[in-house]
Coordinates of C-alpha atoms and ligand atoms in Angstrom, one line a residue:
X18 CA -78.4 -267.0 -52.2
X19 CA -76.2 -268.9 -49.7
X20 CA -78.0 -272.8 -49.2
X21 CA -76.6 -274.9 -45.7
X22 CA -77.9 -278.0 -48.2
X23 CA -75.0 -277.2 -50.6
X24 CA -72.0 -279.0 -50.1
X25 CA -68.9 -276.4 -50.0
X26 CA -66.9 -277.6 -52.3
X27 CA -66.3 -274.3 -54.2
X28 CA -65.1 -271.7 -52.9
X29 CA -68.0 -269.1 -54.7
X30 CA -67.7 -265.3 -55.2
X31 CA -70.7 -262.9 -54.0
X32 CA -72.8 -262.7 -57.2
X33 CA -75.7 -265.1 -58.8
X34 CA -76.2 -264.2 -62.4
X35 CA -80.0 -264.7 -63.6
X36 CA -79.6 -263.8 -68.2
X37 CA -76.9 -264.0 -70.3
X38 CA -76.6 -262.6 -73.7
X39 CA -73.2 -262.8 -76.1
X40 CA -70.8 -262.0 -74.2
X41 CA -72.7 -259.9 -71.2
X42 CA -74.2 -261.7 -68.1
X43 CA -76.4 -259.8 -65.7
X44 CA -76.4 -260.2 -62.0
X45 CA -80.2 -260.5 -60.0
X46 CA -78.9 -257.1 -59.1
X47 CA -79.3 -255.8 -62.4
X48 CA -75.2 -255.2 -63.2
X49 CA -73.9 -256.3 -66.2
X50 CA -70.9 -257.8 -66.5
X51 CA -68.3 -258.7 -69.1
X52 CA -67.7 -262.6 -69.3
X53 CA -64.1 -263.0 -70.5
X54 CA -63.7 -266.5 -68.3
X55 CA -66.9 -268.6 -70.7
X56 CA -67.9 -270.9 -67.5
X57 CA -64.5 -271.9 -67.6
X58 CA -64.1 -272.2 -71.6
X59 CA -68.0 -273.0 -72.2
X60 CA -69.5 -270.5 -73.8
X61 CA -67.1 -269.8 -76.7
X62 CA -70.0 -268.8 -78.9
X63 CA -71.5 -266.2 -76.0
X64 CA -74.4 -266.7 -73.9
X65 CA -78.1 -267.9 -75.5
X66 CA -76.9 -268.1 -78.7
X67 CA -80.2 -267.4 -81.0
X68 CA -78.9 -270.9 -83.1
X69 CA -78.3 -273.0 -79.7
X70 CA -81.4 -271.5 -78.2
X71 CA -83.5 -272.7 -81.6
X72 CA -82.0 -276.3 -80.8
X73 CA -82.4 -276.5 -77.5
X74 CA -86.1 -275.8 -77.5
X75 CA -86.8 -277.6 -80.8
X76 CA -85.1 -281.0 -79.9
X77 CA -86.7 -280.7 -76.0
X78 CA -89.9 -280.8 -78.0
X79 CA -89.4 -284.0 -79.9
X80 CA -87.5 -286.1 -77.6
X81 CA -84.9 -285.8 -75.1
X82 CA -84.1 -288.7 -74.0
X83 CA -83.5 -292.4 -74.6
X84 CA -80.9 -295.3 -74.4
X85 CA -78.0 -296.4 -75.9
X86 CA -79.7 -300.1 -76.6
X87 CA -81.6 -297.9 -79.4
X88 CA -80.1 -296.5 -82.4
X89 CA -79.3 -292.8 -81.4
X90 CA -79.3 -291.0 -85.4
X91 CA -78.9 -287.5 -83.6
X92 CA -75.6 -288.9 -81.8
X93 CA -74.6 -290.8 -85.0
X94 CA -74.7 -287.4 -86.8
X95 CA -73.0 -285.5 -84.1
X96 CA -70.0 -288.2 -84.2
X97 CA -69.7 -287.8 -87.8
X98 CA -69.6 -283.7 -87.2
X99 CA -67.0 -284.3 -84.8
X100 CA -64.8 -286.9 -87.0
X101 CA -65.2 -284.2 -89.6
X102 CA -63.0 -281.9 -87.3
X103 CA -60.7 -283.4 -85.5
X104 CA -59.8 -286.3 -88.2
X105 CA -60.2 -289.2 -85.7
X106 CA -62.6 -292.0 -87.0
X107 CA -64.8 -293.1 -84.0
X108 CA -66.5 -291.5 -80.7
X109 CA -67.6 -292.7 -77.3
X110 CA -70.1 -289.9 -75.8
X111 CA -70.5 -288.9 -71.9
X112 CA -71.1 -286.2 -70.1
X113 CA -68.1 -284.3 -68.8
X114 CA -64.4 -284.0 -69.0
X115 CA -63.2 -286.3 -66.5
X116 CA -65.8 -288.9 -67.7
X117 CA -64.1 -288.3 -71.7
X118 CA -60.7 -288.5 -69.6
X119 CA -61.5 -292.2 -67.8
X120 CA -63.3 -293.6 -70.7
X121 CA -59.3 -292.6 -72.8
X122 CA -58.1 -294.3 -69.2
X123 CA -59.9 -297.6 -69.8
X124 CA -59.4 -297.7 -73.4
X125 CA -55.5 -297.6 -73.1
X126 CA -55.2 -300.0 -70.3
X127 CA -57.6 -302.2 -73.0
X128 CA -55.3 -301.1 -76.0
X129 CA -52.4 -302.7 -73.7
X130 CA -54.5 -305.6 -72.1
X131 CA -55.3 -307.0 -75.6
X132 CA -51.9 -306.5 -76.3
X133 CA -50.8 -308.8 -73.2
X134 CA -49.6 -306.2 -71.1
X135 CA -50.1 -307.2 -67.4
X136 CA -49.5 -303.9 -65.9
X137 CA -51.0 -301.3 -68.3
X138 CA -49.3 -297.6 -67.5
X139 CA -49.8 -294.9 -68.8
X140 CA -47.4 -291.9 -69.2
X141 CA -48.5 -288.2 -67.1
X142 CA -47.2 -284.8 -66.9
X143 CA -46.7 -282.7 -64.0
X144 CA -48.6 -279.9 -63.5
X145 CA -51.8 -281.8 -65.3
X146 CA -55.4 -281.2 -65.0
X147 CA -57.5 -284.0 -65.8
X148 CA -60.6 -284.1 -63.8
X149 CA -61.3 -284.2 -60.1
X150 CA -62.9 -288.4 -60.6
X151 CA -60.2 -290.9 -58.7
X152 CA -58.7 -292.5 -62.0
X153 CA -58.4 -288.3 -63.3
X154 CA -57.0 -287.0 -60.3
X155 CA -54.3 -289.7 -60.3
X156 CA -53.2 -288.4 -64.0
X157 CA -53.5 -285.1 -62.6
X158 CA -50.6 -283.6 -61.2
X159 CA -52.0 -281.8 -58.6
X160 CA -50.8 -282.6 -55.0
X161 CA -53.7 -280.3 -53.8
X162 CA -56.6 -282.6 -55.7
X163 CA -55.3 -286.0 -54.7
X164 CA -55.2 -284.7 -50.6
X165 CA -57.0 -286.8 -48.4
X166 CA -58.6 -288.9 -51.4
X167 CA -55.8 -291.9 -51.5
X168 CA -55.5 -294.7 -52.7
X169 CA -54.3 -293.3 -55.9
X170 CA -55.1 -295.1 -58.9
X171 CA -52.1 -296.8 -60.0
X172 CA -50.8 -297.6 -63.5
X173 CA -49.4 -293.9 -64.4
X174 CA -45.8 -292.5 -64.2
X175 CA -45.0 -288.7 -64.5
X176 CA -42.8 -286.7 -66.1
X177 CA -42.2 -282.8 -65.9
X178 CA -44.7 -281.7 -68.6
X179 CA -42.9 -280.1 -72.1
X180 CA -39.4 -282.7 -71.8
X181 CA -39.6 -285.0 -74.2
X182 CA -36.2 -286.5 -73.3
X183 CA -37.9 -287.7 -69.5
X184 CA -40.3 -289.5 -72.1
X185 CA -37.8 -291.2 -73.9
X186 CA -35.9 -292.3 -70.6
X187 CA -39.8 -293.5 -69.6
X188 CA -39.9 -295.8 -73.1
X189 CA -36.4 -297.3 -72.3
X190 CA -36.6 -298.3 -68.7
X191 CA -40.4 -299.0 -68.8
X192 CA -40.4 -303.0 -69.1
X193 CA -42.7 -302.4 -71.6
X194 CA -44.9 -301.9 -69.9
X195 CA -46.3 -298.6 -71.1
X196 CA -49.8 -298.3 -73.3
X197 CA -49.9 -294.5 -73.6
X198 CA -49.0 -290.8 -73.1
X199 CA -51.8 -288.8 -71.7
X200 CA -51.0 -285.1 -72.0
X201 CA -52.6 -281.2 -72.3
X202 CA -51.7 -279.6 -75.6
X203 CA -51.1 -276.1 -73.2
X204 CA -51.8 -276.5 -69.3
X205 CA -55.2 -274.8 -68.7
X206 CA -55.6 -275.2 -65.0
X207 CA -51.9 -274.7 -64.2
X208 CA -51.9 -271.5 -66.0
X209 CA -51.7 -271.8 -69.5
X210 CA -48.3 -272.8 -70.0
X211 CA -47.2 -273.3 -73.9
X212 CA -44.8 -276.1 -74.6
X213 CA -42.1 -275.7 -76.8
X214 CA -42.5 -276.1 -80.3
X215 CA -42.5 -279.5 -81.6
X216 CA -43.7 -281.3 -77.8
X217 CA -46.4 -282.5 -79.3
X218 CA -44.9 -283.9 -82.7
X219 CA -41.4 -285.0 -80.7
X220 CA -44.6 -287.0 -78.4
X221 CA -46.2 -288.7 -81.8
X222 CA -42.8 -289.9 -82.9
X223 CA -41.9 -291.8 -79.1
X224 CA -45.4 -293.0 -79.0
X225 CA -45.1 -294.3 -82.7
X226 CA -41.7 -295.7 -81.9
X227 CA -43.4 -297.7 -78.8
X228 CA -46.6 -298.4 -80.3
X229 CA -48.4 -296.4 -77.7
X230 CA -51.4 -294.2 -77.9
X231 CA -51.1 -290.5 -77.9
X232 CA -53.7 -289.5 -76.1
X233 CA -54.5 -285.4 -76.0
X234 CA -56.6 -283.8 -73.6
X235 CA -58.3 -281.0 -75.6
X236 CA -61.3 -280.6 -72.8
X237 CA -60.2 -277.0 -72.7
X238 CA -58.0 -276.1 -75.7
X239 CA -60.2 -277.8 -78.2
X240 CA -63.4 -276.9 -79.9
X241 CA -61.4 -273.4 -81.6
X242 CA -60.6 -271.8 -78.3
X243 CA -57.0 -271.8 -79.7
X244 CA -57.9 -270.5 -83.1
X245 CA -57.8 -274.1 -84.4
X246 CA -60.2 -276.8 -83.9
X247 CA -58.3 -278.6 -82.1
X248 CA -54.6 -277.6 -80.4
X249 CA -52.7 -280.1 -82.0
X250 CA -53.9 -279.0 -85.4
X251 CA -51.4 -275.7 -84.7
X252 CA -48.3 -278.7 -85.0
X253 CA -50.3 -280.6 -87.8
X254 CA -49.9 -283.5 -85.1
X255 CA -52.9 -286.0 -85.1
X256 CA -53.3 -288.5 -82.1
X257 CA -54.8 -291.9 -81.3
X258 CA -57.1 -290.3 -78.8
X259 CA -59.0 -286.9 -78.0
X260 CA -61.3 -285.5 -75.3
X261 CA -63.2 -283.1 -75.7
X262 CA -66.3 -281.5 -73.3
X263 CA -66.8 -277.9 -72.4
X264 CA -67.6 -275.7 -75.2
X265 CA -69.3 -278.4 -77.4
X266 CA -72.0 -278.4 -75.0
X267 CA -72.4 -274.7 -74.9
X268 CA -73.7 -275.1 -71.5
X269 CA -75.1 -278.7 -72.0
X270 CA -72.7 -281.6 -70.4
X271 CA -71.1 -283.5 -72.2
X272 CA -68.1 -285.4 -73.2
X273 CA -66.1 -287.0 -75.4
X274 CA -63.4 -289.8 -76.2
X275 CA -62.6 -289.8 -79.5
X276 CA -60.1 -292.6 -81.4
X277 CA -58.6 -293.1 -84.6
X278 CA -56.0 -295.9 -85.8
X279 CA -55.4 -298.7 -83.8
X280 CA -57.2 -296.9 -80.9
X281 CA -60.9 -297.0 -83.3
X282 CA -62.2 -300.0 -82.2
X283 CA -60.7 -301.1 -78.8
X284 CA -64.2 -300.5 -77.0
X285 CA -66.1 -303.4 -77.9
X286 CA -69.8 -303.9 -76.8
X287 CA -70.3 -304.2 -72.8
X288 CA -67.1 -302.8 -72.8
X289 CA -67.9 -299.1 -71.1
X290 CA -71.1 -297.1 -71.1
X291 CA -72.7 -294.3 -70.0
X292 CA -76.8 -294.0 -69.5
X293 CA -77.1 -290.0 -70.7
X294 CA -74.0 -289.9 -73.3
X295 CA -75.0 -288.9 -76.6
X296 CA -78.3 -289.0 -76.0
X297 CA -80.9 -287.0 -78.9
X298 CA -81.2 -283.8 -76.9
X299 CA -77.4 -282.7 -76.0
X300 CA -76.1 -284.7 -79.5
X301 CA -78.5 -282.4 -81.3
X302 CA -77.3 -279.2 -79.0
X303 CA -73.6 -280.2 -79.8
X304 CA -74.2 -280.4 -83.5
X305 CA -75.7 -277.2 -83.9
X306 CA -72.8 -275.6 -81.7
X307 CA -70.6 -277.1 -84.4
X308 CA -72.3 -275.9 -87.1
X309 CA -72.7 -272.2 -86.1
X310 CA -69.2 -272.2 -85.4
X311 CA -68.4 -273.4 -89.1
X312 CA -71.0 -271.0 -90.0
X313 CA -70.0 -267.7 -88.3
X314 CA -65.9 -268.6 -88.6
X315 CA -65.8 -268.7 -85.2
X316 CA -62.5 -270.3 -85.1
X317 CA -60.7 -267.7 -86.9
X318 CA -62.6 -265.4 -85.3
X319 CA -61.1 -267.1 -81.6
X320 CA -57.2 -266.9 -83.6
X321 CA -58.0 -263.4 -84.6
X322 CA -59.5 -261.6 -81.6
X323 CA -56.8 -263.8 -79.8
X324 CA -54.4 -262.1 -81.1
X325 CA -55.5 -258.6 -80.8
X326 CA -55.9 -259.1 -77.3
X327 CA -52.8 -260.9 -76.7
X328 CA -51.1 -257.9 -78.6
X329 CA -53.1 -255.2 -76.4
X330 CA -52.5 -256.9 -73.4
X331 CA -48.4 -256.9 -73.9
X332 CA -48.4 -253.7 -75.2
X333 CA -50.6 -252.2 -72.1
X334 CA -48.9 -254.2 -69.4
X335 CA -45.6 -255.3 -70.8
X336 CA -44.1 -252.6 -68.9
X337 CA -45.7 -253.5 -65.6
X338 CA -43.8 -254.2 -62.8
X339 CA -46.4 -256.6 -61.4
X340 CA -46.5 -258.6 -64.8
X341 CA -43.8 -261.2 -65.2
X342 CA -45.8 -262.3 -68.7
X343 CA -47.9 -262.4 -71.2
X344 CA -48.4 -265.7 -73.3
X345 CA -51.3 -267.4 -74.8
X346 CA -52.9 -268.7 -78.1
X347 CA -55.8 -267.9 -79.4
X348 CA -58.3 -267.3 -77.0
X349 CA -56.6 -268.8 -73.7
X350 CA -54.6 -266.1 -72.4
X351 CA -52.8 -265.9 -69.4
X352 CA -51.3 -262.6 -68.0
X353 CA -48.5 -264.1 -65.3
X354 CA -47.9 -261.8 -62.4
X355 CA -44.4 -261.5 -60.2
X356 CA -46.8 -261.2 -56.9
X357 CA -50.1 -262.5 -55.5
X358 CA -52.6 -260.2 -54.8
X359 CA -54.8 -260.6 -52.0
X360 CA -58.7 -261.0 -53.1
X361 CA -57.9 -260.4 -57.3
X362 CA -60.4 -261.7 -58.3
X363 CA -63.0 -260.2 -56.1
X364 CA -61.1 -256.9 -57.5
X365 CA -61.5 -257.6 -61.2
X366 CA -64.8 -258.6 -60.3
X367 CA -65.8 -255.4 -58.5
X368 CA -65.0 -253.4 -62.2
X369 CA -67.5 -255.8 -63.7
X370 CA -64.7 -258.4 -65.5
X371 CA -65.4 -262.2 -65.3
X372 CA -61.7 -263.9 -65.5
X373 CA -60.2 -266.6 -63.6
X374 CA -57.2 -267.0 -61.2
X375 CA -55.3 -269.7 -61.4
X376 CA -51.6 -270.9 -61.4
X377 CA -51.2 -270.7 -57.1
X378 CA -53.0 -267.0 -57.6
X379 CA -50.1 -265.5 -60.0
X380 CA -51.9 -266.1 -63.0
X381 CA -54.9 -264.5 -64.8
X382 CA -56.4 -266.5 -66.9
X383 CA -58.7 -265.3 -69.9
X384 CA -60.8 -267.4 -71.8
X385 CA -63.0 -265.3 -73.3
X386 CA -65.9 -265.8 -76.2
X387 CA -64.9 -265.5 -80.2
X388 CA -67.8 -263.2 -80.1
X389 CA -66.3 -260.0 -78.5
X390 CA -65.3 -256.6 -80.5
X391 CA -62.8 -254.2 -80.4
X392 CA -64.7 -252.3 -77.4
X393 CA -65.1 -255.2 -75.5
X394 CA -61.0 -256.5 -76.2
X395 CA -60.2 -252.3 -74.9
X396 CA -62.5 -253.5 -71.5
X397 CA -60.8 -256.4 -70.4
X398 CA -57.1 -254.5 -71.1
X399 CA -58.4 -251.5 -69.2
X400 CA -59.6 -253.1 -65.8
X401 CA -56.9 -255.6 -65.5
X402 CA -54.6 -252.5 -66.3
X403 CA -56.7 -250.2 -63.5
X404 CA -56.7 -253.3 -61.0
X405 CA -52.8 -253.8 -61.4
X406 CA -52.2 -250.0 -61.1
X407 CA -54.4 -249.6 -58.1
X408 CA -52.7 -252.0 -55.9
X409 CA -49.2 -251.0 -57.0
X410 CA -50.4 -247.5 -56.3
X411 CA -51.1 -248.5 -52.4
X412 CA -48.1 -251.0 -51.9
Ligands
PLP25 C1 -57.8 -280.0 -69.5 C2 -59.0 -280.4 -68.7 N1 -59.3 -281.7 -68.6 C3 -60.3 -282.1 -67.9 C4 -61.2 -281.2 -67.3 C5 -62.4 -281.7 -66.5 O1 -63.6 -281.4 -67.1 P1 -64.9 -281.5 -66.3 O2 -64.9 -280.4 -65.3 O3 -66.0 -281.3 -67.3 O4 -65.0 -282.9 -65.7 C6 -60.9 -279.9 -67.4 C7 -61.8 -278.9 -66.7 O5 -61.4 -277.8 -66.5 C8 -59.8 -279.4 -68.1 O6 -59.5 -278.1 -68.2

């Protein structure tokens, strides 16, 4: 249902969807479609998962809600859980991405601040996603996001994302002035590009070097969509600071900025805040998300299925004239095309497929659950296969 009282900021496709179950949504129409796009990377464990549902209801029960000037032993145990499996040491909960992404903003320019830095800046990539708030769309690197909503934030320089040399010219002509890198272990919103190998450890060593934070924005790649906890974890790399959001929720918002090292214990009270962040109900929801995960493998199952449907995907449309590519890791896939077709979307949608386009509308992006089967990894090859053929059958 179209509502005049929405604001049109998104620009939404023809169907509401009223149940979800694993890895199947159904429209108010009835139709049932296959959800290989998560909510953008939410759902990794499929929709109403029986575990998360148990939580959900149980917690909303006992208590939902109340403030950090309490003791919180739900969020103390989710930031233990989370410790666990990314190695950092402390947490700061809120409720989305961008929020993770401005409270690792404020904590470097603190980081530097204490450190006597006057001008606190932290490095950027091109190309970056970060959040669509005014301190996350000045990291970003979109041109597109930033339109119309000047003045930037200042305090960042860019480099082109994956050159670590443009980093080290950065650390030399800097005055010192520099506090961290802020960087996506693969671009998700650009298209899932990979760096090279070793981007993310030749990035530890600078920031080592220079005593700044390396600060990694797993909001999308973390939480086992890449068939490891974290993305880093593939390069044995661990940084100063992590966000995470997205699929720890399952569908609850949240956020995190996670620190280890000399990043642990910048935030000091009064120092930042959030009224909702870690509050009982979603720290209990993002516990239990962690512990079926650990419980059902579900991040070998993401590197596993990944894999098979990285593999089917090449092998189906290698050949293509339409595809340029297919690259990906784990379960964030991206099949690059050498054209843009008008309205794909709407087409992949029309054979029941949920994906995303992305990447100026060359690139279709799969982030599917770690849930799906061998029938379900043959579905998502065969539309994108039938769309692709179809409109380089009427060209
Ligand atoms: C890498 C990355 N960072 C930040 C964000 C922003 O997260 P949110 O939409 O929860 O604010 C996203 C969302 O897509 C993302 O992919």
């Amino acid at each position: 249902m179209k509502s005049k009282h929405l604001m049109p900021t998104y620009g939404r496709l023809p169907v509401a969807f009223e149940r979800g179950e694993g890895a199947w949504l159904t429209s108010v129409d009835g139709e049932k479609y296959l959800d290989a796009l998560c909510g953008v990377a939410v759902t990794t464990l499929g929709h109403s998962h029986p575990a998360i549902v148990a939580a959900v209801k149980a917690q909303a029960d006992k208590l939902m809600h109340v403030s950090n000037w309490f003791e919180i032993p739900e969020q103390a145990q989710l930031a233990e859980a989370i410790c666990d499996i990314s190695g950092m040491e402390s947490v700061f909960f809120c409720n989305s991405g961008a929020e993770a992404n401005e409270a690792a903003i404020k904590l470097a320019r603190l980081y530097g601040s204490n450190k006597g830095i006057a001008k606190p800046t932290i490095v950027v990539t091109q190309d970056a996603f970060h959040g669509r708030t005014v301190a996350t769309i000045s990291a970003g690197g979109s041109s597109r996001h930033q339109a119309g909503f000047g003045p930037l934030l200042e305090g960042f320089t860019r480099v082109p994302y994956d050159d670590l040399e443009a980093v080290r010219q950065v650390a030399e002509n800097s005055d010192n002035q520099v506090v961290a890198v802020l960087v996506e272990p693969i671009l998700g919103e650009s298209g899932v590009i990979i760096p090279s190998e070793g981007y993310l450890a030749g990035l530890r060593e600078i920031c080592d070097k220079n005593e700044w934070l390396l600060m990694l924005d797993e909001i999308q790649t973390g939480m086992g969509r890449t068939g490891k906890w974290f993305a880093c974890q593939h390069e044995g790399v661990k940084p100063d600071v992590l966000t995470m959001a997205k699929a720890l929720g399952a569908g609850v918002p949240i956020g995190v900025c996670a620190a280890s090292g000399r990043a642990a214990n910048v935030f000091q009270p009064g120092t930042h805040g959030s009224t909702f962040g870690g509050g009982p109900f979603v720290s209990v929801v993002g516990k239990a998300v962690i512990d079926t995960m650990k419980a059902e493998g579900a991040v070998a199952s993401a590197a596993k299925i990944g894999e098979k449907l990285l593999v089917a995907l090449r092998a189906r449309l290698g050949d293509t004239e339409l595809v340029d590519q297919v690259r990906g890791l784990g379960l964030m896939i991206g099949v690059a095309l050498n054209v843009e077709i008008p309205n794909l979307l709407q087409r992949i949608l029309d054979q029941g497929l949920l994906v995303n386009v992305t990447g100026g509308g060359k690139i279709i992006r799969l982030l599917p659950p770690a849930i799906i089967g061998d029938a379900e990894i043959e579905q998502i090859v065969d539309t994108i296969a039938a769309v692709l053929d179809d409109f380089a059958a009427k060209v």
